[in-house]
């Protein structure tokens, strides 16, 4: 079960959604059994796109920001889940050090860190924030937009431990996605819990690995529910050979895009979907500064070449040549007039809330995760009649957020498989 | 941490409350470590009295009713905690059978059962309600005041298992406090999980055992916090020799009452409390139909004798001669003009909500758990500034409900010790 939240889309629920609601006990049991075998990531957020005819995760973040966009009513759920996570991993924990991104002046990001401090403090830990930004040389208090403040302190590394001057944490929570690589100061820490592990960072992760695992999870889930896994799985392909700088080097990308669009057209035909398919091209290692391109036709790539060349070059000046081409999923969700997509937040195995990311200047087939996006917290529904299958047929209001929580947890499960597969310390049997 | 709720009492927080808020991480860690060694009861509700100068649990219920009085916003917390409990006890569980009290026409009680069905259904189980009332011979649908309905079905007992005609549960949840003794139909079930265990029922439990364990817990907690345990512990005494029927037989009770009142007067003097102490006399085995007497003076007992004799005779016609005399704790809480006391609900180790029990016709020194009581769900506080020790000194709103959740969990911990001590199947080392 996930929190019962109001979602923006209020159209009649389709057959697929009804099937998920009807199968709730079976789905929850399936997850329970999965979590007996696999460890969920410490915390996860998943971007979801609901096209009406299909619903899919498009991005899974293992160092989620944006906690400040969750509603106040969600906080107790997040705290309770954090308590459960701590109890399992390190019940004797006393002190927690949060390592944020090196954004020392972005108060919107820091408001997210302040919310994490609050959640883990309420879960029963002494929490402080240690910056690995060399610019932070002494405790630095930053005022936040909501009137609160946060203090960033320089981390102190001893041979075996990481901490602050007068603060020795037993657990270190990373809210830094390590896309610039793992800094030496975080390496070779064996005495403290480092959560999530370093190999969850973008220096190791590949989107293609995640979606390969997601595909496998979606297939098994689809089999259990008796549905075509395509309804929850975005098709994808990996493209490693493209030389974006030079004209002929674009060919492999063009071939991949063409092949994926063909597959999609076949699926659209099968389901009688009267939409124009499109794909999303992005860097496989999720370089923050690499663009996300919407491509509606392989020929578009020629025209897009110059833009692509510019966009697909990473912030470190290296062309991001390992690409992932992913089936584009339209979003039918709207908040007022702006195109919106739900983002689901999880701590340990529990869905603890979510919000809508919306963007007034973007289309239904474009990424909304760009400057100018707004955030609307999902609210609890106040109806006394919640999903209650079997008891009053026809009288229960559909709960779209339950379905989002299911798909988000499938993506989280895929991330769990992914982390197992990429764990450098894994024992080989 | 517990849900951040609005409480009725808004006076300035006293020193004791401030100490609890300041020690939050230490307190939570203390509970984490306790739950590593001890198993929390499956679900618990605790009645709390806040006298302003002292705060104490006065009753701990291991088969809590009243789930329908919790607010809708609390439901996700209860469900999440139920998921955690199921994961721990029986992750492979599929079907859950709830055994309610034999009240087949009390729709207020049955609304509570319907809420339990909903919680455990949303936690991912197929849930049905099996009545052990011999009057239920076929599935019986009962309409509930809120428009819902509940179906009571006759239980079917085979040699080894309990279920319904076409429903074989792996887990059985008792919402029947067994005050009339353990019915044979529930005995010798070894293949299914029976939660809570039979020895949590009032056929085995004694209030004096619970409060003996609570006293020990309160002492250890007081030591950790550096506070006098009396601030959270109601003094009590057991009185086993009283013959309520006959004049001279009242003497042992009179002696006990007198001794307890003397102890209380000493404590009141120590703390400069200008209130008249009173004690509560009740049956040690909590016979439902046994009265709860407020005694302000040992001499009152003479005048009360006749009332006492009548009140203290159990519903089964036997005089409830095993009595517990408990320090009376005033309640300073009010909802509008009615005297009120908070009731805190827990699933597994988690506080999931609560409500105020209030009674317009009762005084601050009387039991409110009587006909005519009303219920006001505790609501989430909508302030964005929640308890956040250390970050903005002086700016955080006090959260009285946190303190109630701590005391309720201390009582739950005492119940856990109590169940360990009374477990007939316990291995002896």
Coordinates of C-alpha atoms in Angstrom, one line a residue, chain B residues 236-262 279-284 290-295 297-312 320-326:
Chain B
X236 CA -0.1 1.4 42.5
X237 CA -0.7 -1.4 45.0
X238 CA -2.3 -4.8 44.7
X239 CA -5.0 -5.8 47.1
X240 CA -5.9 -9.5 47.1
X241 CA -7.5 -10.1 50.5
X242 CA -10.5 -7.8 50.4
X243 CA -13.9 -9.4 51.0
X244 CA -16.0 -6.7 49.5
X245 CA -19.2 -8.3 50.5
X246 CA -18.6 -8.0 54.3
X247 CA -17.7 -5.0 56.4
X248 CA -14.6 -6.2 58.1
X249 CA -13.4 -7.7 54.8
X250 CA -13.0 -4.2 53.4
X251 CA -10.1 -3.5 55.9
X252 CA -7.2 -4.7 53.7
X253 CA -8.5 -2.5 50.9
X254 CA -8.8 0.5 53.3
X255 CA -5.3 -0.1 54.5
X256 CA -3.9 -0.2 50.9
X257 CA -5.8 2.9 49.9
X258 CA -4.6 4.8 53.0
X259 CA -1.0 3.8 52.3
X260 CA -1.1 4.8 48.7
X261 CA -2.7 8.2 49.5
X262 CA 0.0 8.8 52.1
X279 CA -6.8 6.7 43.9
X280 CA -8.6 4.5 41.4
X281 CA -9.8 1.1 42.5
X282 CA -10.4 -1.5 39.8
X283 CA -10.4 -5.2 39.2
X284 CA -6.9 -6.6 38.6
X290 CA -16.5 -4.2 36.9
X291 CA -16.7 -0.6 37.9
X292 CA -13.8 1.8 38.3
X293 CA -14.0 3.7 41.5
X294 CA -12.5 7.0 42.3
X295 CA -11.6 7.2 46.0
X297 CA -10.2 9.2 51.2
X298 CA -9.9 5.8 52.8
X299 CA -13.0 6.7 54.8
X300 CA -14.8 7.1 51.5
X301 CA -14.7 3.4 51.2
X302 CA -17.2 2.9 54.0
X303 CA -19.7 5.1 52.3
X304 CA -18.8 3.5 49.0
X305 CA -19.1 0.0 50.3
X306 CA -22.5 -0.7 49.0
X307 CA -21.8 1.0 45.7
X308 CA -18.5 -0.8 45.6
X309 CA -20.0 -4.2 46.4
X310 CA -22.4 -3.7 43.5
X311 CA -19.8 -2.2 41.1
X312 CA -17.0 -4.6 41.9
X320 CA -13.8 -9.4 41.6
X321 CA -11.8 -9.6 44.8
X322 CA -8.4 -9.2 43.2
X323 CA -8.1 -5.4 43.1
X324 CA -5.5 -2.9 42.0
X325 CA -5.3 0.5 43.6
X326 CA -3.7 3.0 41.3

